[in-house]
Short mmCIF file of C-alpha atoms and ligand atoms in Angstrom, two decimals:
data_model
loop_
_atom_site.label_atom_id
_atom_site.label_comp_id
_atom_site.label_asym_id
_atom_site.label_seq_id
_atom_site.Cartn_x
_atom_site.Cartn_y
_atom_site.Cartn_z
CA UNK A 1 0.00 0.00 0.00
CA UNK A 2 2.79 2.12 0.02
CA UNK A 3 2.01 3.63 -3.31
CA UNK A 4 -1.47 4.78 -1.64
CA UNK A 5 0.75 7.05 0.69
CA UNK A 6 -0.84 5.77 3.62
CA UNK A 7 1.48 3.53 5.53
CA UNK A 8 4.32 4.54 7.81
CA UNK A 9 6.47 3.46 4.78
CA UNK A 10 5.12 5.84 2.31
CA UNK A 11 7.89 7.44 1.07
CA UNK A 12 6.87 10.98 0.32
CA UNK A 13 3.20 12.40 -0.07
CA UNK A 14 3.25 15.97 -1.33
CA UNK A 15 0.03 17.65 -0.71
CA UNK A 16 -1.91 19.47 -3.85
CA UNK A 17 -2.58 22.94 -3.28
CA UNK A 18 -5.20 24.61 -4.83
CA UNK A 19 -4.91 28.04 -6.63
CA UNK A 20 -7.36 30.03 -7.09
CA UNK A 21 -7.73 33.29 -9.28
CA UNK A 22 -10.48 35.18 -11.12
CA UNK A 23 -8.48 36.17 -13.79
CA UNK A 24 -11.47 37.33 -16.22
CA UNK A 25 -12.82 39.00 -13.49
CA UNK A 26 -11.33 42.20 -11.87
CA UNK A 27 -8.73 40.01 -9.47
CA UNK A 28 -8.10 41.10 -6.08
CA UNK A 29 -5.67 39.21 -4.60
CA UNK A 30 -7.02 36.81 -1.65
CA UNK A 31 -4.52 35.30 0.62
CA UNK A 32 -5.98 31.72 1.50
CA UNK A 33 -6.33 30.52 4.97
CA UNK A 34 -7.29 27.59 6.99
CA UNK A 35 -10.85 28.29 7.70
CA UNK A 36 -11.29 25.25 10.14
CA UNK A 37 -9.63 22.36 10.55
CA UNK A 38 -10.63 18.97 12.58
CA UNK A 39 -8.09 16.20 14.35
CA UNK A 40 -9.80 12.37 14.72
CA UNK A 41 -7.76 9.82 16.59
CA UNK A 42 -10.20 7.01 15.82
CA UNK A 43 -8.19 4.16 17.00
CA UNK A 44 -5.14 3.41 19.03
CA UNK A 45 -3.59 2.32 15.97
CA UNK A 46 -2.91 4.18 12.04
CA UNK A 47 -6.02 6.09 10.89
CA UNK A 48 -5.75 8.00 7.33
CA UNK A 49 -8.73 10.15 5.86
CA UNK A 50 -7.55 10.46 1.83
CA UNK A 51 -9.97 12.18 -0.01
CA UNK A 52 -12.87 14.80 0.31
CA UNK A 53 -15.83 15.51 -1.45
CA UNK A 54 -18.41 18.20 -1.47
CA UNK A 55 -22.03 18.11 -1.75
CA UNK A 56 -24.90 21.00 -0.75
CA UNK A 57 -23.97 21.66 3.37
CA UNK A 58 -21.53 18.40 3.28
CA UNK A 59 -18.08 17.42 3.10
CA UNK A 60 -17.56 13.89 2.83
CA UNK A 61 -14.34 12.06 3.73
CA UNK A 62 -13.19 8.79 3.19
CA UNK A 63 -10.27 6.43 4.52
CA UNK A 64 -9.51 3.61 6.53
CA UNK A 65 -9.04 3.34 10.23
CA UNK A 66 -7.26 0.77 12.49
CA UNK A 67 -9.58 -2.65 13.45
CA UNK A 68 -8.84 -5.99 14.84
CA UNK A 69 -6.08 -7.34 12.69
CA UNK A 70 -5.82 -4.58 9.79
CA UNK A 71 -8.48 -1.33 8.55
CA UNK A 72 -11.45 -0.85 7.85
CA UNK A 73 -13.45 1.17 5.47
CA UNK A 74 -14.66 4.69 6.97
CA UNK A 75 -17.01 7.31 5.76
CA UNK A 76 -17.62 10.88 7.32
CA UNK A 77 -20.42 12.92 6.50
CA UNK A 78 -19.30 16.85 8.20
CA UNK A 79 -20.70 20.13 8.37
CA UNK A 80 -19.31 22.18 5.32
CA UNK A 81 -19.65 25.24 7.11
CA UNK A 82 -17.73 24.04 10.66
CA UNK A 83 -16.67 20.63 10.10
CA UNK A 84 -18.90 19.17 12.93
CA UNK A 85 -19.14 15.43 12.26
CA UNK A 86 -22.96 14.65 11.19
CA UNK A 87 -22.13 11.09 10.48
CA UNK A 88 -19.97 8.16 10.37
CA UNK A 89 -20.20 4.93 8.44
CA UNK A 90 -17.78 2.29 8.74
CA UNK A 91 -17.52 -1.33 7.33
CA UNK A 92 -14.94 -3.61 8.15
CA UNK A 93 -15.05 -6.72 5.37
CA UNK A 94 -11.97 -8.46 5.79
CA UNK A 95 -9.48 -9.46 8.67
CA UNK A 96 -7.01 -7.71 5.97
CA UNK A 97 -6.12 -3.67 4.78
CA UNK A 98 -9.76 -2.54 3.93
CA UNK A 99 -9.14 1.12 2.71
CA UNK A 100 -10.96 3.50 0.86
CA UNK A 101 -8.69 6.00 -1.37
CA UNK A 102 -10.91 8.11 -3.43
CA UNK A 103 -14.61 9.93 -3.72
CA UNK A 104 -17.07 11.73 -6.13
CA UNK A 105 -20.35 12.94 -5.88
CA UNK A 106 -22.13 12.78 -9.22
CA UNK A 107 -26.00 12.67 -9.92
CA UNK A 108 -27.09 13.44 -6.14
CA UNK A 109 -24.71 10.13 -5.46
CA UNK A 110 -21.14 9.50 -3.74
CA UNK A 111 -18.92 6.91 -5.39
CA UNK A 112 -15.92 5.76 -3.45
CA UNK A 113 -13.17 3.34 -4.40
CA UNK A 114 -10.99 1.66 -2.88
CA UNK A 115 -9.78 -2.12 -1.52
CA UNK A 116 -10.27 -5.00 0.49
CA UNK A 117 -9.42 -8.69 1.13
CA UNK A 118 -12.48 -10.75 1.50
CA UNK A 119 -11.39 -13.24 -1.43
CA UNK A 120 -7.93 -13.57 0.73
CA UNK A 121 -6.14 -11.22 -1.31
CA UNK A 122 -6.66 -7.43 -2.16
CA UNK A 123 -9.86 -6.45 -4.48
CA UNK A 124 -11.28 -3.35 -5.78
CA UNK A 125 -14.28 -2.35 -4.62
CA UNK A 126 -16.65 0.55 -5.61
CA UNK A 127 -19.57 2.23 -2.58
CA UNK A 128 -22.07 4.25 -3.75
CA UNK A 129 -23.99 6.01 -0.96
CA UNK A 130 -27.16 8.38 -0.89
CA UNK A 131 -26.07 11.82 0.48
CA UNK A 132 -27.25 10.80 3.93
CA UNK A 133 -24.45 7.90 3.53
CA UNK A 134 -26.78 5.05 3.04
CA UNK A 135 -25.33 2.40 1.16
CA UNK A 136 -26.42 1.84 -2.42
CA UNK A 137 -24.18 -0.55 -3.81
CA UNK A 138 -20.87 -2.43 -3.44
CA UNK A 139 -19.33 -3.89 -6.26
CA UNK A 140 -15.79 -5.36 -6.28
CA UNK A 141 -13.39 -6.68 -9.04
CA UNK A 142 -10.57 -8.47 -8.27
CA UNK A 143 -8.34 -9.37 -11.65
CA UNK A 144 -5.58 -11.21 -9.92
CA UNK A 145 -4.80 -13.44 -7.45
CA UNK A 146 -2.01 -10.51 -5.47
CA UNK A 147 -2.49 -7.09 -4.79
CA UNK A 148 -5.02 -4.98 -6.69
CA UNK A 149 -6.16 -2.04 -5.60
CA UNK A 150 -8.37 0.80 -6.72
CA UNK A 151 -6.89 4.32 -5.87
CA UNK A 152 -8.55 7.19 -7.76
CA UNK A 153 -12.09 7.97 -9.44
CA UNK A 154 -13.45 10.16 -12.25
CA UNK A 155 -16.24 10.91 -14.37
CA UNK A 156 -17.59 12.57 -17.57
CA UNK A 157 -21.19 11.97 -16.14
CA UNK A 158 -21.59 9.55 -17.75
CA UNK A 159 -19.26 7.10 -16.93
CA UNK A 160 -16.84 6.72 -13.90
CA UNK A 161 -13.48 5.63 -15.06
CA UNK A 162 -11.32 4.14 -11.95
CA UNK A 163 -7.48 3.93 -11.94
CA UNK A 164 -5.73 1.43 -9.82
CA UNK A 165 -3.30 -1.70 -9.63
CA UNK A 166 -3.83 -5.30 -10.74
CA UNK A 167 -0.41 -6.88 -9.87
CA UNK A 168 2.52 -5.24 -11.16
CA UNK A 169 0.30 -3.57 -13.81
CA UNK A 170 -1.93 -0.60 -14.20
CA UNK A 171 -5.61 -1.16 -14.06
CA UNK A 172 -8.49 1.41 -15.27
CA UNK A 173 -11.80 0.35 -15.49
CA UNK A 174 -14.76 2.00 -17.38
CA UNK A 175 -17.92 1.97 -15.51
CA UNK A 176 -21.56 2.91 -16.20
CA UNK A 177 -22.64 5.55 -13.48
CA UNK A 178 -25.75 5.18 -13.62
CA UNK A 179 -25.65 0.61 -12.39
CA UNK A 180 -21.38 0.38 -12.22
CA UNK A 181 -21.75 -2.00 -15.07
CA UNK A 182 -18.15 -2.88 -16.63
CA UNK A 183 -17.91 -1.11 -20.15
CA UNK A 184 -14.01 -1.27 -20.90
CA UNK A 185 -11.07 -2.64 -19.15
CA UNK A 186 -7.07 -1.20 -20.00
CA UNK A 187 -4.33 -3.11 -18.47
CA UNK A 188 -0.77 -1.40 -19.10
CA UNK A 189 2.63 -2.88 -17.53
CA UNK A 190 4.93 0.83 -18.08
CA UNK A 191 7.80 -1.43 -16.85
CA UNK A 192 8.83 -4.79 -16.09
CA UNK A 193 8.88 -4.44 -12.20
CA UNK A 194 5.99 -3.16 -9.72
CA UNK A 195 4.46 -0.05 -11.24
CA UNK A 196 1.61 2.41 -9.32
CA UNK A 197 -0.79 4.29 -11.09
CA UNK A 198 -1.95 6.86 -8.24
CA UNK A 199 -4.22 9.18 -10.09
CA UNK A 200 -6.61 9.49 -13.12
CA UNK A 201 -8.78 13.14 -14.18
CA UNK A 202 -10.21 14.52 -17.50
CA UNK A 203 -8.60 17.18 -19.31
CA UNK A 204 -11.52 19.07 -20.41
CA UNK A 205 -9.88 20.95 -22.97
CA UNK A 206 -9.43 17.63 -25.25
CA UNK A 207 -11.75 14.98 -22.91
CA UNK A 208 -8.66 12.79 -22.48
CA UNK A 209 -8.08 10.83 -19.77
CA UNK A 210 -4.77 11.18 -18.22
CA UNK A 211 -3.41 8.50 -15.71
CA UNK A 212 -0.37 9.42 -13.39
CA UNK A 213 1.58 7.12 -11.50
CA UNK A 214 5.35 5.87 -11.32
CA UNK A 215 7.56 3.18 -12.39
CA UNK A 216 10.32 1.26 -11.66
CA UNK A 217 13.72 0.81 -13.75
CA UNK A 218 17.00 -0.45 -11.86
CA UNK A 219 15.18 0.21 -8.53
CA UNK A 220 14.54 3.76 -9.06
CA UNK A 221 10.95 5.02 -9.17
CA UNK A 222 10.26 7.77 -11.98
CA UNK A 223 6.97 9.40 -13.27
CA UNK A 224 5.18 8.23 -15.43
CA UNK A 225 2.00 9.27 -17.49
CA UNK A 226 -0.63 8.01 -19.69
CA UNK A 227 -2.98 9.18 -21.79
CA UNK A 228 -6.04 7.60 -22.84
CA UNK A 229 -9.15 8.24 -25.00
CA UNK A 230 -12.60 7.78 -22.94
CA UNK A 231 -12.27 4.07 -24.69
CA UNK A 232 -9.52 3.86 -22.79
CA UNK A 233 -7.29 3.43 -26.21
CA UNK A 234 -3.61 4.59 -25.81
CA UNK A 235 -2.80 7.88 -26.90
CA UNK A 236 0.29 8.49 -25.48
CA UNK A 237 2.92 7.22 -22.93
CA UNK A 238 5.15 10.20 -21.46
CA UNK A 239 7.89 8.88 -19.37
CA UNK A 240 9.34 12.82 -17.97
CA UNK A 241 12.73 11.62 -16.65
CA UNK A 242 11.39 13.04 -13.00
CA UNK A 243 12.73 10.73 -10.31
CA UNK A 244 9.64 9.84 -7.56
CA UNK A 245 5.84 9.70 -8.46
CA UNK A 246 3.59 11.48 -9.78
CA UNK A 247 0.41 11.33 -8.15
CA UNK A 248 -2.50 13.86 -8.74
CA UNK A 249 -2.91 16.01 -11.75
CA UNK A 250 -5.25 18.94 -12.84
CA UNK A 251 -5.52 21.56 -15.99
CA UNK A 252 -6.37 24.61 -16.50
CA UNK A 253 -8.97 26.43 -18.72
CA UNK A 254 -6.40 26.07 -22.02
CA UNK A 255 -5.46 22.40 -21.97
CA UNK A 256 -2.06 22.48 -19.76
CA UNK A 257 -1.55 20.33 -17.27
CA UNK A 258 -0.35 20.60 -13.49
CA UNK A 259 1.33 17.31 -12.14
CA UNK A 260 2.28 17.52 -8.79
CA UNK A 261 4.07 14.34 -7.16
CA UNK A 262 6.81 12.90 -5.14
CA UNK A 263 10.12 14.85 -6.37
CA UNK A 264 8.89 17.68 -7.88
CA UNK A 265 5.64 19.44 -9.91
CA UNK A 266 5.47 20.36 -13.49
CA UNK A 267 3.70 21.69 -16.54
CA UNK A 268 3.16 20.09 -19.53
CA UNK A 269 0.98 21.05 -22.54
CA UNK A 270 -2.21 18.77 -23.74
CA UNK A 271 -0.40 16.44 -25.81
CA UNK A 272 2.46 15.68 -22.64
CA UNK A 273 5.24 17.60 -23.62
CA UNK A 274 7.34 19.10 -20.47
CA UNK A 275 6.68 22.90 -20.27
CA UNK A 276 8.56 23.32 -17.20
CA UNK A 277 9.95 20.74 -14.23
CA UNK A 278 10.49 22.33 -11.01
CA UNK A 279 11.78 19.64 -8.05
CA UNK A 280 12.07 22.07 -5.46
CA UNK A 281 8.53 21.18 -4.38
CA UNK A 282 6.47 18.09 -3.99
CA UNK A 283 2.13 17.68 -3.82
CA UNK A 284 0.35 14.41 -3.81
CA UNK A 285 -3.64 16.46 -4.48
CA UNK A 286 -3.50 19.06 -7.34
CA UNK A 287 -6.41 21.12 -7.96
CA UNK A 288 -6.62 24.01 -10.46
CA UNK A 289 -9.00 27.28 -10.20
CA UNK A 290 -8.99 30.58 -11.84
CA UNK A 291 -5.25 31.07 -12.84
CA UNK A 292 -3.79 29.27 -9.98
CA UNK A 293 -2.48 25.79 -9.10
CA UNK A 294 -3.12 24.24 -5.55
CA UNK A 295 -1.14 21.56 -4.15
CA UNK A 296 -1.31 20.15 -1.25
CA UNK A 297 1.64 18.88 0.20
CA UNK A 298 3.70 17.36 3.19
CA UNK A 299 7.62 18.04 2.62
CA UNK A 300 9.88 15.49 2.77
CA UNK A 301 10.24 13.83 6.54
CA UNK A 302 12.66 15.54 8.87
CA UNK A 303 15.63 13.32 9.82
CA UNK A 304 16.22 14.91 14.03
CA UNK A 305 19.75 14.92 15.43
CA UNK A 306 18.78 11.46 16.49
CA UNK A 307 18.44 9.93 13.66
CA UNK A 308 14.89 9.49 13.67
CA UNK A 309 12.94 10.31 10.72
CA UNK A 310 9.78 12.22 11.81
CA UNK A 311 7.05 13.10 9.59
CA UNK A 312 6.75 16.32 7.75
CA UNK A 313 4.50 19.32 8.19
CA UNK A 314 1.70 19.84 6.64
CA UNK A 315 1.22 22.66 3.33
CA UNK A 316 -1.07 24.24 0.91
CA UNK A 317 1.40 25.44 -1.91
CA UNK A 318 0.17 27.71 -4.40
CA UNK A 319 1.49 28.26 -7.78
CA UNK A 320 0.84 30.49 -10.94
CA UNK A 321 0.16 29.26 -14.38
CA UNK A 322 3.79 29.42 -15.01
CA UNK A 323 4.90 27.43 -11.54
CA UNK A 324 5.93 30.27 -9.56
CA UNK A 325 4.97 29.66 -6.28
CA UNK A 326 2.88 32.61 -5.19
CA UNK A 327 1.90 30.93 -1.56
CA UNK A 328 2.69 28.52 1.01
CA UNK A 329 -0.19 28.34 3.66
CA UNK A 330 1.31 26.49 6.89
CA UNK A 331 -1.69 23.97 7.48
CA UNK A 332 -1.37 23.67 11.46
CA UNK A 333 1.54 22.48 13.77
CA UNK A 334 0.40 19.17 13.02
CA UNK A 335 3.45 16.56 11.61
CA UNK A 336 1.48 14.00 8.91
CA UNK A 337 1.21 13.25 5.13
CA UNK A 338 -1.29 13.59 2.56
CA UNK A 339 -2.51 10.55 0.88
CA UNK A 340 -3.53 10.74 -2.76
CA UNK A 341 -7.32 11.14 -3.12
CA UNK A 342 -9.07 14.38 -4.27
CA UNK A 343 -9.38 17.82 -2.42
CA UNK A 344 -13.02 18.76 -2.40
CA UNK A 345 -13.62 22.18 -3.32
CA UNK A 346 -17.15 24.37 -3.50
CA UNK A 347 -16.00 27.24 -5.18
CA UNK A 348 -14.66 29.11 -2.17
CA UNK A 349 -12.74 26.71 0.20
CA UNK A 350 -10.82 23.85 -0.42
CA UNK A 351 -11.37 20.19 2.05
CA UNK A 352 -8.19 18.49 2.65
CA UNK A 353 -8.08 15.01 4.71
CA UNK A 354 -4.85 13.29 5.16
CA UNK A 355 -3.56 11.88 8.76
CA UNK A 356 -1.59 13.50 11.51
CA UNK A 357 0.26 11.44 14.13
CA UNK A 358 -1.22 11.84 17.33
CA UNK A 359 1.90 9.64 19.11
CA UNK A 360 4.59 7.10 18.28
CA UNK A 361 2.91 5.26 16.11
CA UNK A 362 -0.70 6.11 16.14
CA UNK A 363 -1.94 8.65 13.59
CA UNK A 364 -5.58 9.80 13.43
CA UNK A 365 -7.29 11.61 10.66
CA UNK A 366 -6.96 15.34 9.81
CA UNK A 367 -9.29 17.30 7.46
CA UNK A 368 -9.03 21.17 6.67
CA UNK A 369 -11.42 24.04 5.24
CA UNK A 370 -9.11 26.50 3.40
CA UNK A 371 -11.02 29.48 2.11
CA UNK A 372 -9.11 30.58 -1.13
CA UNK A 373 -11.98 32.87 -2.41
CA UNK A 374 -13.19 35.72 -0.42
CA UNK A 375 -16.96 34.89 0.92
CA UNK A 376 -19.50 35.30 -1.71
CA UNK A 377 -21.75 38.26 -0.92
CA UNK A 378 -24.92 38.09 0.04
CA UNK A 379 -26.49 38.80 -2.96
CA UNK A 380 -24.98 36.14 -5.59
CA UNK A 381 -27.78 33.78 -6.43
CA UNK A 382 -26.09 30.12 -5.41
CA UNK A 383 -27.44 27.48 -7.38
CA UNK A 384 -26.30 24.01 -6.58
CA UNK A 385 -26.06 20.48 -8.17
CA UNK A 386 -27.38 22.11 -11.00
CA UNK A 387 -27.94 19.55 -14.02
CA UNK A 388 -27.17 21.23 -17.30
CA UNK A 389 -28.65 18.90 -20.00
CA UNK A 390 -29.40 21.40 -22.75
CA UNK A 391 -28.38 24.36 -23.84
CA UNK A 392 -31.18 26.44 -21.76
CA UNK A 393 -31.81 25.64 -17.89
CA UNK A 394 -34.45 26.82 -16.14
CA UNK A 395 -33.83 26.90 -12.51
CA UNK A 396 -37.13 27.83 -10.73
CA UNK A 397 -38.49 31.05 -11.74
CA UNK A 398 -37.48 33.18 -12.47
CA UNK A 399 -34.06 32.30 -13.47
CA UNK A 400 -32.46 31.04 -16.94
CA UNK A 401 -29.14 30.26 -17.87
CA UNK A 402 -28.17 30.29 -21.41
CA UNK A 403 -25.14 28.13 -21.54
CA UNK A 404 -22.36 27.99 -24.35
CA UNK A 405 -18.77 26.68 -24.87
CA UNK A 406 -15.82 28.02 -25.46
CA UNK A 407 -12.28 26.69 -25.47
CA UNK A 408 -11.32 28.16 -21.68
CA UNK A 409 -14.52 26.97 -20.16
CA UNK A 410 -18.85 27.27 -19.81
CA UNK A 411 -20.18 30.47 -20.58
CA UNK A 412 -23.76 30.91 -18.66
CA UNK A 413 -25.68 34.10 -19.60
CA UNK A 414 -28.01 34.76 -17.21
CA UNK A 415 -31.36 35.92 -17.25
CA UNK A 416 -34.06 37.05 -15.06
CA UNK A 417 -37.46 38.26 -15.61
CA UNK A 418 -37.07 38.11 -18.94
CA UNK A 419 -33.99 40.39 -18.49
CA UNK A 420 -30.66 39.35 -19.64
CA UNK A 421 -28.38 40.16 -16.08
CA UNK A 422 -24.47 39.29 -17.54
CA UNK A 423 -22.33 36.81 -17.94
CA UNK A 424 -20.76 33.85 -15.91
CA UNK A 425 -18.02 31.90 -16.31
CA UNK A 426 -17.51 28.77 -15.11
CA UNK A 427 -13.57 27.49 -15.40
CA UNK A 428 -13.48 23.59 -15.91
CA UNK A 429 -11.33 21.62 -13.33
CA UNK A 430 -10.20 18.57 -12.54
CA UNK A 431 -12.59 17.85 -10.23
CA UNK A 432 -15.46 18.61 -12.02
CA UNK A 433 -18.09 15.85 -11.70
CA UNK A 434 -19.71 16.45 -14.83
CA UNK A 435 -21.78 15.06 -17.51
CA UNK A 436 -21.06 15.10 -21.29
CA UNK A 437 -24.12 16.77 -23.26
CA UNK A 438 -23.75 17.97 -26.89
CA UNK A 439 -23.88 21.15 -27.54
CA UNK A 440 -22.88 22.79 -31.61
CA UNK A 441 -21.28 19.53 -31.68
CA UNK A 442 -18.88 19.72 -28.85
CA UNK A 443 -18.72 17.69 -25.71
CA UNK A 444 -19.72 20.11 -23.25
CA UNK A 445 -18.77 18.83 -19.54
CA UNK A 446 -21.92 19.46 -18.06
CA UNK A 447 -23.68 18.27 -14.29
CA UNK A 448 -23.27 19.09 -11.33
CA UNK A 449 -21.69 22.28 -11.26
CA UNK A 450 -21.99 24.91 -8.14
CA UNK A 451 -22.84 28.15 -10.30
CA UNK A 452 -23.43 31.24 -8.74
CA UNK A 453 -25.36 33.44 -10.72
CA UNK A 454 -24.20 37.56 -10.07
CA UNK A 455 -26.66 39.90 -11.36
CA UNK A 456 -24.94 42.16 -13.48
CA UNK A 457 -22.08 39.42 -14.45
CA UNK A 458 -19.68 41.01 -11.62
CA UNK A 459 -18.88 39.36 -8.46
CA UNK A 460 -18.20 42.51 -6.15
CA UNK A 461 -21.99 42.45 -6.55
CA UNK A 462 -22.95 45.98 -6.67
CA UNK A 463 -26.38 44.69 -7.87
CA UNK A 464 -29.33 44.08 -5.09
CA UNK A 465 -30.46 40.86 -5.94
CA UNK A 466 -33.40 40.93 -7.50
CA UNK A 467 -36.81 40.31 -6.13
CA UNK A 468 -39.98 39.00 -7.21
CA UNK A 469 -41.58 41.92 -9.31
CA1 CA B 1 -5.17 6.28 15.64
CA1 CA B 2 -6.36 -9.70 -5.92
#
């Protein structure tokens, strides 16, 4: 599991930091800061929380926790607004590691991946849950007869497409959203020895799938990167000469992409050429908003005078579009790593879960709020879990959104009342759980968003909202 960046013997997990910047809007800077953060020692023994998701008042967060002879799946349904736990689920379905790396809410649903040992060897197995965290469904796959292990989840909205291991190799599956049925299966061996994918996303721009992971050659690990068409055909192997792993990735409104990983982060355009390497800094969740890059990240461990290697401190690094870091939030006092899985974001903070360690060997789980928008004024209409499935929405009266592509992202004019109020724009990410609709002939990534809606197309909202005429 040490690929998963859980276990004591991880060897690095860098943190993604999320950036965020309304560049097509009149910027003011915003200085991000941890708007609340929550420590869980669940057991006496190693607890990790590895990925967050964000639905309507919620933050989800799932991981493993200690149990009588290995982990055992755990769920967390918390307060978006303070982080309060509302509620826990936990399943424990093997005597073995039972972990859970990765989430995504799509279609009023959260999907979560991850792995147990109930055939006597590791499995994949896919949750879905309600919003209230009843269980829906739990489907496993297990393609070998030694380690497999599902790590990361996306989806167009229509599909989910899950990275993982199946041996030595690299596993994604194509799934139906809608009843997890298999579609497609691609098994890729990047090298002859153990290899890790760690992380899968959509690059909107060109609705490839890129994988990220590492392999092995004369027992050192180096990035590695794949990218796949959404039937999961080969497009393109990029092997970056970056010693470590690469483990989250996310792109910005033209097509580049940010790939932030053990030994260093870098930029590289949409067909995988290297646009810059920088190793001075490492992130294992990347996340990409409005002309900034967001990386989470733990630095490497701290060796003490003793000898004895304790674990880093924890870091929101924040980078421009040309890898300049512009920030580095300190994210507590707390010494820990962050596993891969996704950060959740709701358009103003970011969710990060990783682990902590509350003594010699016992860590619990850790999960942060980091606002890195200012607070969106009163006035904004929010609209949430929005489904766009045409080019026209109606959202209640009296509200319309016109919406229309363009290369950088969703265009949403808005109108009320019959009166046109401005323009939105909605930047694609990484973590957009989205569905594909057609629209002048192009995919448009499409779902559900969190749109705010500013009368008069300006966020500093010098607009009343209007009222019912
Ligand atoms: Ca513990
Ligand atoms: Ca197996």
């Amino acid at each position: 599991m040490e690929d998963a960046g859980c276990s004591r013997k991880c060897v690095i997990i860098a943190s993604l930091a999320l950036v965020v910047t309304c560049t097509w809007l009149a910027a003011a800077q915003f200085t991000p800061s941890v708007r609340w953060f929550v420590t869980e020692d669940v057991s006496d023994g190693w607890d990790a929380g590895f990925a967050a998701c964000v639905s309507g008042d919620y933050v989800y967060v799932v991981g493993y926790s200690s149990a009588e002879g290995g982990k055992e799946f755990r769920v967390e349904m918390r307060d978006r607004a303070s982080g309060d736990l509302v509620r826990a689920w936990i399943l424990n379905p093997s005597e073995g590691r039972d972990m859970l790396g990765d989430c995504l809410v799509a279609g009023g649903r959260l999907y979560v991946v991850g792995t147990d040992e109930r055939p006597g060897n590791p499995e994949w197995v896919i949750l879905v849950f309600d919003l209230d965290l009843n269980l829906l469904a739990n489907v496993t796959s297990n393609p070998t007869d030694e380690m497999d292990q599902a790590l990361s989840v996306t989806s167009d909205g229509e599909y989910l497409y899950i990275a993982g291991s199946a041996s030595t190799r690299w596993r994604i599956e194509k799934r139906r959203l809608e009843d997890l049925s298999l579609v497609e299966v691609r098994t890729l061996e990047p090298g002859e020895h153990p290899t890790y994918i760690r992380s899968i996303a959509i690059n909107p721009a060109t609705s490839e799938l890129w994988g990220v992971g590492m392999t092995i050659a004369e027992s050192r690990a180096s990035w590695y990167i794949v990218i796949l068409d959404r039937d999961l055909e080969r497009v393109r192997m990029v092997a970056p000469g970056i010693e470590g792993a690469a483990s989250s990735v996310a792109f910005d409104e033209e097509g580049y992409a940010y790939v932030v990983g053990e030994g260093a982060v870098a930029k590289f355009d949409e067909q995988g050429e290297v646009i810059k390497v920088d190793r001075r800094y490492n992130g294992t969740k990347a996340l990409y908003w409005g002309g900034h890059l967001y990386a989470a990240s733990a630095t490497a461990p701290v060796i003490t005078g003793e000898g004895r290697r304790i674990l880093p401190r924890l870091r929101l690094l924040v980078f421009d579009k040309n890898l300049s870091q512009v920030e580095e939030i300190a994210l507590g006092e707390e010494r820990g790593y962050f596993p891969v899985g996704k950060m959740g974001f709701d358009g103003e903070s970011l969710y990060i879960a990783g682990l902590y360690e509350a003594s010699e060997g016992n860590a619990g789980w850790i999960i942060f709020s980091v606002a890195i928008a200012p607070p969106r004024a009163a006035c904004p209409w929010r609209i949430e879990d929005m489904k766009i499935a045409s080019t026209r929405v109606t959202f209640g009266e009296p509200l319309e959104i016109e919406v229309s592509l363009s290369r950088s992202g969703l265009l949403l004019t808005v109108t009320a009342f019959n009166r046109e109020l401005g323009e939105e724009f909605v930047l694609f990410n990484s973590t957009a759980e989205s569905k594909v609709v057609k629209v002048a002939g192009r995919g448009l990534p499409a779902g559900n968003y969190t749109i705010t809606a500013y009368p008069g197309g300006r966020p500093e909202c010098g607009f009343k909202p209007l009222e019912v005429e």
